[in-house]
mmCIF file of C-alpha atoms and ligand atoms in Angstrom:
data_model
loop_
_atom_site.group_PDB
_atom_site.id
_atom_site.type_symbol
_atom_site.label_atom_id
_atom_site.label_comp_id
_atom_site.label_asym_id
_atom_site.label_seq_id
_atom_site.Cartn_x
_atom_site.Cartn_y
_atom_site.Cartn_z
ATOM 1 C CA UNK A 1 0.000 0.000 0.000
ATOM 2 C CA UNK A 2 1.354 3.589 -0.692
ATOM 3 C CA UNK A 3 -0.800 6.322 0.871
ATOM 4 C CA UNK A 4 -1.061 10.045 0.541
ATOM 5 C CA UNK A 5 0.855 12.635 2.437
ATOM 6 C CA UNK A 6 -0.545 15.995 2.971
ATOM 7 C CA UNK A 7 1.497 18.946 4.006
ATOM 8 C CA UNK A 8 -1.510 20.967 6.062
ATOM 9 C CA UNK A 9 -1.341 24.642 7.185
ATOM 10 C CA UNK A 10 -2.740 24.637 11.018
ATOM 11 C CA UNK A 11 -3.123 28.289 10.842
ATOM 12 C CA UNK A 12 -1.288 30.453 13.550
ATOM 13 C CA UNK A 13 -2.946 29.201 16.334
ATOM 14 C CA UNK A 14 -6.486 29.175 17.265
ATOM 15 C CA UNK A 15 -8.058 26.075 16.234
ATOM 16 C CA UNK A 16 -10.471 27.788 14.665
ATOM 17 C CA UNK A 17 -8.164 29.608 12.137
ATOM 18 C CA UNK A 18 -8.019 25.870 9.836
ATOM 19 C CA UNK A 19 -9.737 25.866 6.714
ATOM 20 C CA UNK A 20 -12.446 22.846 6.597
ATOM 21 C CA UNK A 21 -10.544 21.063 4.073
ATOM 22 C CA UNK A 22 -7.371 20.794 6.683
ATOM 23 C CA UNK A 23 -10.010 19.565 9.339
ATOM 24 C CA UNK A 24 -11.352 17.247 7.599
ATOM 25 C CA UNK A 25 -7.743 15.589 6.311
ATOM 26 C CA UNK A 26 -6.801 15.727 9.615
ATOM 27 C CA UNK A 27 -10.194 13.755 11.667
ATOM 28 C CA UNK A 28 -9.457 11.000 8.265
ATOM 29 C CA UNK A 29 -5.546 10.711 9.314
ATOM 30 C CA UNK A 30 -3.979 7.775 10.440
ATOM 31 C CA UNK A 31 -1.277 9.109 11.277
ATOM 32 C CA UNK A 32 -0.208 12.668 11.744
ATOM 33 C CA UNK A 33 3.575 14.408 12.366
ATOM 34 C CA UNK A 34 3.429 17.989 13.941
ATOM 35 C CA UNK A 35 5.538 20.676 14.305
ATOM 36 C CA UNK A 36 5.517 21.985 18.271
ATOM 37 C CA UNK A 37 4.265 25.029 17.452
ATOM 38 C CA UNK A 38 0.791 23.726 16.211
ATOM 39 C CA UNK A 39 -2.388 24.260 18.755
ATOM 40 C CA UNK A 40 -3.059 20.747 20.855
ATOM 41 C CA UNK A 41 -6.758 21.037 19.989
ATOM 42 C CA UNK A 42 -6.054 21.028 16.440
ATOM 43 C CA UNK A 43 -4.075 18.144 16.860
ATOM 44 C CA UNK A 44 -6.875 16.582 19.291
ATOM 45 C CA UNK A 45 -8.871 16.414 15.958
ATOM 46 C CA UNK A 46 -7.200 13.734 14.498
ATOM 47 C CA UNK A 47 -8.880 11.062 16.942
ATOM 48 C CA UNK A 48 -7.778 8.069 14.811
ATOM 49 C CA UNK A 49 -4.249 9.313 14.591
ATOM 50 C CA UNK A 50 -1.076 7.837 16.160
ATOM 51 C CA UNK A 51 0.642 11.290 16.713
ATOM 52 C CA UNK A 52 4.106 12.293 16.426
ATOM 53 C CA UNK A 53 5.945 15.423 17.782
ATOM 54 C CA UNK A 54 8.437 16.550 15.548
ATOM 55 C CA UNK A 55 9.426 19.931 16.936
ATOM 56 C CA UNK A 56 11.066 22.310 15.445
ATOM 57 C CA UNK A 57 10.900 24.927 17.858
ATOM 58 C CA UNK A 58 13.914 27.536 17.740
ATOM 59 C CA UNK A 59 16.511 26.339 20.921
ATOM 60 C CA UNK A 60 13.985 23.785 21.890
ATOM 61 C CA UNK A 61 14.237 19.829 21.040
ATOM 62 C CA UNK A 62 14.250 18.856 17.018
ATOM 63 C CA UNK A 63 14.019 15.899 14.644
ATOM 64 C CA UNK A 64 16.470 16.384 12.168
ATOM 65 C CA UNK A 65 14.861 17.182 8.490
ATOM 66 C CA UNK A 66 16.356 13.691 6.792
ATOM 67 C CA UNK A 67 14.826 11.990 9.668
ATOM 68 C CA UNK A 68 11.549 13.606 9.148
ATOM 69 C CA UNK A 69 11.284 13.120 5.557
ATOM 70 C CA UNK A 70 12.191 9.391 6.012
ATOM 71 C CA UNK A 71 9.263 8.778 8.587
ATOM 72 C CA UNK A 72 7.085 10.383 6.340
ATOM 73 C CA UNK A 73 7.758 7.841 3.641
ATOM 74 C CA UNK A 74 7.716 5.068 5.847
ATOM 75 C CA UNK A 75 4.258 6.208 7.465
ATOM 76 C CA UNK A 76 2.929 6.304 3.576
ATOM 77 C CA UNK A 77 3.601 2.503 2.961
ATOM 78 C CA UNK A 78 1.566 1.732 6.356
ATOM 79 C CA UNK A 79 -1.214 4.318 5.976
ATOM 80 C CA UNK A 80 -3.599 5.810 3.557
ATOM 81 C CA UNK A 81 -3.535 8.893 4.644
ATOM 82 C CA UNK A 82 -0.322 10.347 6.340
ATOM 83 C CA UNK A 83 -0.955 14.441 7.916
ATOM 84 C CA UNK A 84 2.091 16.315 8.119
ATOM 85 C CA UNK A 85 0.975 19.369 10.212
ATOM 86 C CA UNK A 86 3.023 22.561 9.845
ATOM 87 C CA UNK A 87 2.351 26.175 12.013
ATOM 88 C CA UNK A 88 0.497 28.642 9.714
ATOM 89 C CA UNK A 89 0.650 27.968 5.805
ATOM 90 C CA UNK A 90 3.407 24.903 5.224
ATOM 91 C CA UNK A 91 4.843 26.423 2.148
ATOM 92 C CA UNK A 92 6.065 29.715 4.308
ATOM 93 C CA UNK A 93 9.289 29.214 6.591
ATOM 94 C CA UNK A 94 8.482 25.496 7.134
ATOM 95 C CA UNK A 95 11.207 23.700 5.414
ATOM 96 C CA UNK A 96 8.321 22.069 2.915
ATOM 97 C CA UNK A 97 10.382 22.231 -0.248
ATOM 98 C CA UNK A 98 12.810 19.216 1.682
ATOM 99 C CA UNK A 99 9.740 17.091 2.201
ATOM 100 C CA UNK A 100 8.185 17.367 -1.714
ATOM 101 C CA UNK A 101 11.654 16.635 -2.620
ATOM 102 C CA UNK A 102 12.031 13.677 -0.404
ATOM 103 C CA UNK A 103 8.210 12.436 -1.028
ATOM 104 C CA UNK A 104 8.261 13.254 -5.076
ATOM 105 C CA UNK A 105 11.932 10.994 -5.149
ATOM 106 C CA UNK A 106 9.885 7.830 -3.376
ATOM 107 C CA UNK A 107 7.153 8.471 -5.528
ATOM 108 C CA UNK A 108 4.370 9.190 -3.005
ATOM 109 C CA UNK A 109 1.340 11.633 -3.993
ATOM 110 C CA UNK A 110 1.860 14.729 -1.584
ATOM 111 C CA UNK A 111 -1.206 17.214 -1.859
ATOM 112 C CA UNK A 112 -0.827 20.475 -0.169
ATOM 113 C CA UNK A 113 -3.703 22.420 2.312
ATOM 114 C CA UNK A 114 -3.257 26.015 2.851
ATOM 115 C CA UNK A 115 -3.363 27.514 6.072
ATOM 116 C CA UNK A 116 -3.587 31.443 7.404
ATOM 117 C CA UNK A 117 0.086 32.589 7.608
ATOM 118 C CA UNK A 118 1.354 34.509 11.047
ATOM 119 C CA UNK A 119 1.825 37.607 8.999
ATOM 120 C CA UNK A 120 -2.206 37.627 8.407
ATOM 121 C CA UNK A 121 -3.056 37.038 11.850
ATOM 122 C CA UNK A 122 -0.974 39.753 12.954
ATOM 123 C CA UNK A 123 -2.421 42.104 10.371
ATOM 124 C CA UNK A 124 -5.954 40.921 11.958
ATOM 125 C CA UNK A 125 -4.810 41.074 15.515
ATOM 126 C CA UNK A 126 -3.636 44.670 15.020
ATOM 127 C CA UNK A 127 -6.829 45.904 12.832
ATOM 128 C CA UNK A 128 -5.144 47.445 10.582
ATOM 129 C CA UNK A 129 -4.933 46.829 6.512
ATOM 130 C CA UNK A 130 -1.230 45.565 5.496
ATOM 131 C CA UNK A 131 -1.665 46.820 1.834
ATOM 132 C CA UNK A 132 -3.480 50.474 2.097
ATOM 133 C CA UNK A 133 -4.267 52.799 -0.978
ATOM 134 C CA UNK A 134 -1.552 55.729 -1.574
ATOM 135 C CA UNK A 135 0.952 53.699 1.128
ATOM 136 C CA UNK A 136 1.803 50.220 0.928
ATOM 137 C CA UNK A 137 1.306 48.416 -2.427
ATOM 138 C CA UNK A 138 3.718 45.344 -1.855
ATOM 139 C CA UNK A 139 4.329 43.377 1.294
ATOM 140 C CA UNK A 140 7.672 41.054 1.960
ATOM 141 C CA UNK A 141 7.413 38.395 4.275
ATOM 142 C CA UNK A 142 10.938 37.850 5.340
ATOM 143 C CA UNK A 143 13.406 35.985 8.106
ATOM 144 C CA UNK A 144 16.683 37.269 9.239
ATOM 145 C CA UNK A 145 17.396 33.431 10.386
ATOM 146 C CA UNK A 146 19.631 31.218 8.352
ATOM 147 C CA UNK A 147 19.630 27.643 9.266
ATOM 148 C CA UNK A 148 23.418 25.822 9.556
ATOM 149 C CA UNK A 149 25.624 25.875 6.794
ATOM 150 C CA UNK A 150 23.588 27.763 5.026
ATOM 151 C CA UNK A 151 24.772 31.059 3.272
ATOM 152 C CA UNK A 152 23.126 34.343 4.648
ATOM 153 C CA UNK A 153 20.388 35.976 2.547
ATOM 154 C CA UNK A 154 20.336 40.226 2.125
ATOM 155 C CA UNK A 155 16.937 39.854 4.017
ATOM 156 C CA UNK A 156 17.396 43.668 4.902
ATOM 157 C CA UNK A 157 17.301 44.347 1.371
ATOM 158 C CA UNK A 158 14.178 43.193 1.205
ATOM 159 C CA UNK A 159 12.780 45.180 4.428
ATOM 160 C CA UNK A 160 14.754 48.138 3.244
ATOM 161 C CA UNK A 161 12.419 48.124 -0.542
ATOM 162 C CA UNK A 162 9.459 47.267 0.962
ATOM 163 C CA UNK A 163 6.169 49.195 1.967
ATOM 164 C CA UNK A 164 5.261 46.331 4.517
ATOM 165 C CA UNK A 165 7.479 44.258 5.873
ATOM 166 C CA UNK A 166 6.524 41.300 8.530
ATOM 167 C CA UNK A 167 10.004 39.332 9.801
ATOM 168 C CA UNK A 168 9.446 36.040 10.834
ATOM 169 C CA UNK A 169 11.727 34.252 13.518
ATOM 170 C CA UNK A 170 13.341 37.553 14.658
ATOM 171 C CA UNK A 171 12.016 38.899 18.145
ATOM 172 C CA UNK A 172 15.240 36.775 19.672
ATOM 173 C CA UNK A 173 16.955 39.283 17.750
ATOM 174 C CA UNK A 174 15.543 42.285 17.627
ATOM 175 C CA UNK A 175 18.196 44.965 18.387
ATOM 176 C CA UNK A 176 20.354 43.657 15.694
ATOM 177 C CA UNK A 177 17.506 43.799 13.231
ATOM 178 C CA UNK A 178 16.309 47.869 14.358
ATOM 179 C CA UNK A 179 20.320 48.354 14.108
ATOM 180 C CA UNK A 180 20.968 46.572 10.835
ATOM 181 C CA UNK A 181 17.586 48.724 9.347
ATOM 182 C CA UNK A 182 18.892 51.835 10.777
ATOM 183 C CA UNK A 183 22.117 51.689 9.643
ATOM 184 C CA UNK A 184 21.095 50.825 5.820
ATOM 185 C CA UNK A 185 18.838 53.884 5.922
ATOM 186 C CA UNK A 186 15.857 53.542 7.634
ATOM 187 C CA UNK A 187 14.209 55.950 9.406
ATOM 188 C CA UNK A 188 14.714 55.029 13.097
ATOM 189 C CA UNK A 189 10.872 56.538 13.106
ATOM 190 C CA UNK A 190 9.372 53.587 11.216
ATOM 191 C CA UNK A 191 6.471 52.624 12.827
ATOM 192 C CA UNK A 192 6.483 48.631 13.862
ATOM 193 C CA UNK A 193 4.188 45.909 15.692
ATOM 194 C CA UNK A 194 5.330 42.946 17.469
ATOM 195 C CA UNK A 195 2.567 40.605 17.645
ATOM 196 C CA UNK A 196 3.230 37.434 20.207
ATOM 197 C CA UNK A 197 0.421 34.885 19.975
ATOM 198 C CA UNK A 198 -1.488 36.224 17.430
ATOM 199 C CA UNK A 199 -4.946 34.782 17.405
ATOM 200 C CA UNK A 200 -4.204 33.133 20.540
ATOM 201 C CA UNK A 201 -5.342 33.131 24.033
ATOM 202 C CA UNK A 202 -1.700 35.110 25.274
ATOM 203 C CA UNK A 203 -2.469 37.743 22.121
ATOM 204 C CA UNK A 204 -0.304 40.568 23.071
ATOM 205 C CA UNK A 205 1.095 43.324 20.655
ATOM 206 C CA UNK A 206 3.588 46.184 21.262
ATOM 207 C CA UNK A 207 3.776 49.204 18.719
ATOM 208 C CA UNK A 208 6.472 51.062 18.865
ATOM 209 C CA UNK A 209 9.398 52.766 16.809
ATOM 210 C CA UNK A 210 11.961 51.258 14.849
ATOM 211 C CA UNK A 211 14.509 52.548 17.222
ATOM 212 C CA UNK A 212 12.185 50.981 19.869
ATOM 213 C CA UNK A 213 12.335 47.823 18.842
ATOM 214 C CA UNK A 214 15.058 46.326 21.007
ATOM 215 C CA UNK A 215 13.566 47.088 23.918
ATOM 216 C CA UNK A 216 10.263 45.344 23.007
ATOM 217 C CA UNK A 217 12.159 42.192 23.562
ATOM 218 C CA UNK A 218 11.835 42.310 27.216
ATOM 219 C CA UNK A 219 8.189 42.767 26.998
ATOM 220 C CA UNK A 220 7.725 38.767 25.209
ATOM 221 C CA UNK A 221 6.363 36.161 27.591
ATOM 222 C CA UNK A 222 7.890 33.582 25.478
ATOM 223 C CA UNK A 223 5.270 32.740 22.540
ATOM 224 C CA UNK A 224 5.610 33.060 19.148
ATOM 225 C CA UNK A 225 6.327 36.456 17.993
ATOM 226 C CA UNK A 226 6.199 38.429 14.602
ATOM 227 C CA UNK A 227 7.293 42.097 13.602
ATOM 228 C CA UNK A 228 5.168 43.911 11.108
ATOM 229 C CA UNK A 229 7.207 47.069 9.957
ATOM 230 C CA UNK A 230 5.697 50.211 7.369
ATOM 231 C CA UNK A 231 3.564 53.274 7.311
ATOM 232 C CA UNK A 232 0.197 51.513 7.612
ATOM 233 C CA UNK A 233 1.187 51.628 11.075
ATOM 234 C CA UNK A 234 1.714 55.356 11.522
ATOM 235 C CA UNK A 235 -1.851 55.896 12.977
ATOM 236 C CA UNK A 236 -1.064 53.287 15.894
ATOM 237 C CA UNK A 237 1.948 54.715 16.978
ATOM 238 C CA UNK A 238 0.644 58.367 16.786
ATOM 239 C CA UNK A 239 -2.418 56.663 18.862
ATOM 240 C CA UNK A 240 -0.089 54.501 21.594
ATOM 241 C CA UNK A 241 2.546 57.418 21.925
ATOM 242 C CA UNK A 242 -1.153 59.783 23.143
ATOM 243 C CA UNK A 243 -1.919 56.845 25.318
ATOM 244 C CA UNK A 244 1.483 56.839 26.932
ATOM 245 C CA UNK A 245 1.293 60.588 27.311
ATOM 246 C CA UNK A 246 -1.784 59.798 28.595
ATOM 247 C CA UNK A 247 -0.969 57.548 30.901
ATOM 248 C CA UNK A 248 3.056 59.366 31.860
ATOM 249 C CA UNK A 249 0.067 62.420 32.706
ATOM 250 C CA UNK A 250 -2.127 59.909 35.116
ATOM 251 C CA UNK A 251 0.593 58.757 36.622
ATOM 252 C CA UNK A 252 1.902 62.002 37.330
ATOM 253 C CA UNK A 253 -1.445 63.263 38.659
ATOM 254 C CA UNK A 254 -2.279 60.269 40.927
ATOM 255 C CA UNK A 255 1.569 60.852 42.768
ATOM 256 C CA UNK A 256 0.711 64.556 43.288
ATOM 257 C CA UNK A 257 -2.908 63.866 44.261
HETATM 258 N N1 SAH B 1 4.716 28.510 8.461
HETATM 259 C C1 SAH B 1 4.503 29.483 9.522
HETATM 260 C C2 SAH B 1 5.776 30.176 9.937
HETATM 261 C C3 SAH B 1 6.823 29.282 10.554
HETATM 262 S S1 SAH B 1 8.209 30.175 11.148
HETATM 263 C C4 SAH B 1 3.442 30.488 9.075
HETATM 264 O O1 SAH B 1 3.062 30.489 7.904
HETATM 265 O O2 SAH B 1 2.986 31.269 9.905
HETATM 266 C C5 SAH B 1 7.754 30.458 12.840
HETATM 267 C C6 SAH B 1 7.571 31.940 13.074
HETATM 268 O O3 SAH B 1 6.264 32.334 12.684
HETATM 269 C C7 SAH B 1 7.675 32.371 14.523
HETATM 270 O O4 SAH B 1 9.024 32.575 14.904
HETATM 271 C C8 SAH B 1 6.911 33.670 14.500
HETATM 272 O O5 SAH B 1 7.694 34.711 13.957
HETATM 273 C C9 SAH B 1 5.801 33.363 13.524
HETATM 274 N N2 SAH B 1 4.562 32.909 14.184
HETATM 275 C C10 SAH B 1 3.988 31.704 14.087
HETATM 276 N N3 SAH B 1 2.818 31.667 14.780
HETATM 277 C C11 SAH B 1 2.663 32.902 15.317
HETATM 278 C C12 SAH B 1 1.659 33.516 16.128
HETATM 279 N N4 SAH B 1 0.571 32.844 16.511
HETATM 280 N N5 SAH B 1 1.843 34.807 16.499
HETATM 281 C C13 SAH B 1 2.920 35.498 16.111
HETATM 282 N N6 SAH B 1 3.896 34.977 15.340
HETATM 283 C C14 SAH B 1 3.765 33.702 14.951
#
């Protein structure tokens, strides 16, 4: 027997976030690998499934990617349908171009289920438009984080051309990234968002300037975190600076009271 693998997007977080077609592969699996980032009730759904943990979490426990790819071959000769569950959409910062390769060189049928993508979450979580008339016409999704033996991208480049730019895998270095920016030319003013948790039950979201953002860092509680960078943030800063001014002039008032 050779089954079917499907690479499925779990959406950022809330269970609620997968498309029907990635709930439904996932109650038919019979068995499913999932990344640690990916929501426990979505992976409660697949109530046939023998379940296996493949983390990928930054500094926490991994499976290597060869090892990965092998178990998902083996799992396809044993079941008919094998659920590889990625965080957000699989074809975005998941390693999924390994696993095709590895899946299309056995011969095994891989179909692919989108899911929502942390940089859409965020966008949602903030209420605010990514793209906006007159402002931002292009977005770049990018990641200042290069894997082992692997040569560095120019993903400042990137940030530096685009109207919105949301870096994934970079609150753990945040300093470097408002320096690196800064020092290439842009405006230490640029207004930003760090979004931890987005559509989750620990939401939390800083705005702040670009020169800002390395202090945002202490403000994490240790979930996933995303930084969504441009102009179609320049309302929410003017807004949060009046609320600290606001709150600087409470504070103030209730010592003196
Ligand atoms: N394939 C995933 C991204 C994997 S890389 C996707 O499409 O979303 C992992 C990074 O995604 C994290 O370091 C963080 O930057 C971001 N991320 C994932 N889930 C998130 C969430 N719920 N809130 C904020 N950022 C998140």
């Amino acid at each position: 027997m050779t089954g079917k693998v499907y690479l499925v997007g779990a959406g950022p977080g809330a269970a609620d976030l997968l498309t029907i077609r990635a709930a439904r592969v996932i109650e038919s699996a019979g068995i499913l690998f999932h990344d640690a980032l990916v929501n426990p009730e979505v992976v409660a759904l697949a109530k046939k499934a023998e379940k296996v943990p493949v983390g990928k979490r930054h500094g926490r426990y991994s499976t290597a990617q060869n090892f990965i790819n092998k178990r998902l071959i083996d799992a396809a000769q044993r079941h008919a349908v094998v659920v590889r569950l990625k965080g957000g959409d699989p074809l975005l910062f998941g390693r999924a171009q390994e696993e095709l390769d590895a899946l299309a060189a056995a011969g095994i049928e891989v179909e692919i289920v989108s899911g929502i993508t942390a940089a859409l979450a965020a966008g949602a979580a903030l209420g605010v438009s990514l793209t906006r008339r007159g402002i931002a016409r292009n977005i770049t999704f990018v990641t200042p984080r290069v894997g082992r033996n692997e040569t560095a991208s120019d993903w400042a480049a990137a940030v530096l051309a685009a109207d919105t730019a949301v870096i994934y895998m970079g609150s753990g270095e945040a300093q470097a990234i408002a320096d690196t920016l800064i020092r290439r030319g842009m405006p230490a003013d640029r207004p930003l968002a760090m979004v931890e948790n987005a559509s989750l039950a620990g939401e939390a979201q800083h705005i702040a300037r670009l020169d800002q953002l390395g202090s945002l860092t202490a403000r994490l509680g240790g979930g996933p975190a995303i930084i969504v960078l441009g102009e179609v943030l320049r309302e929410r800063l003017a807004i949060s600076a009046t609320d600290h001014t606001a709150q600087h002039n409470l504070r103030n008032h209730l010592r003196h009271a």
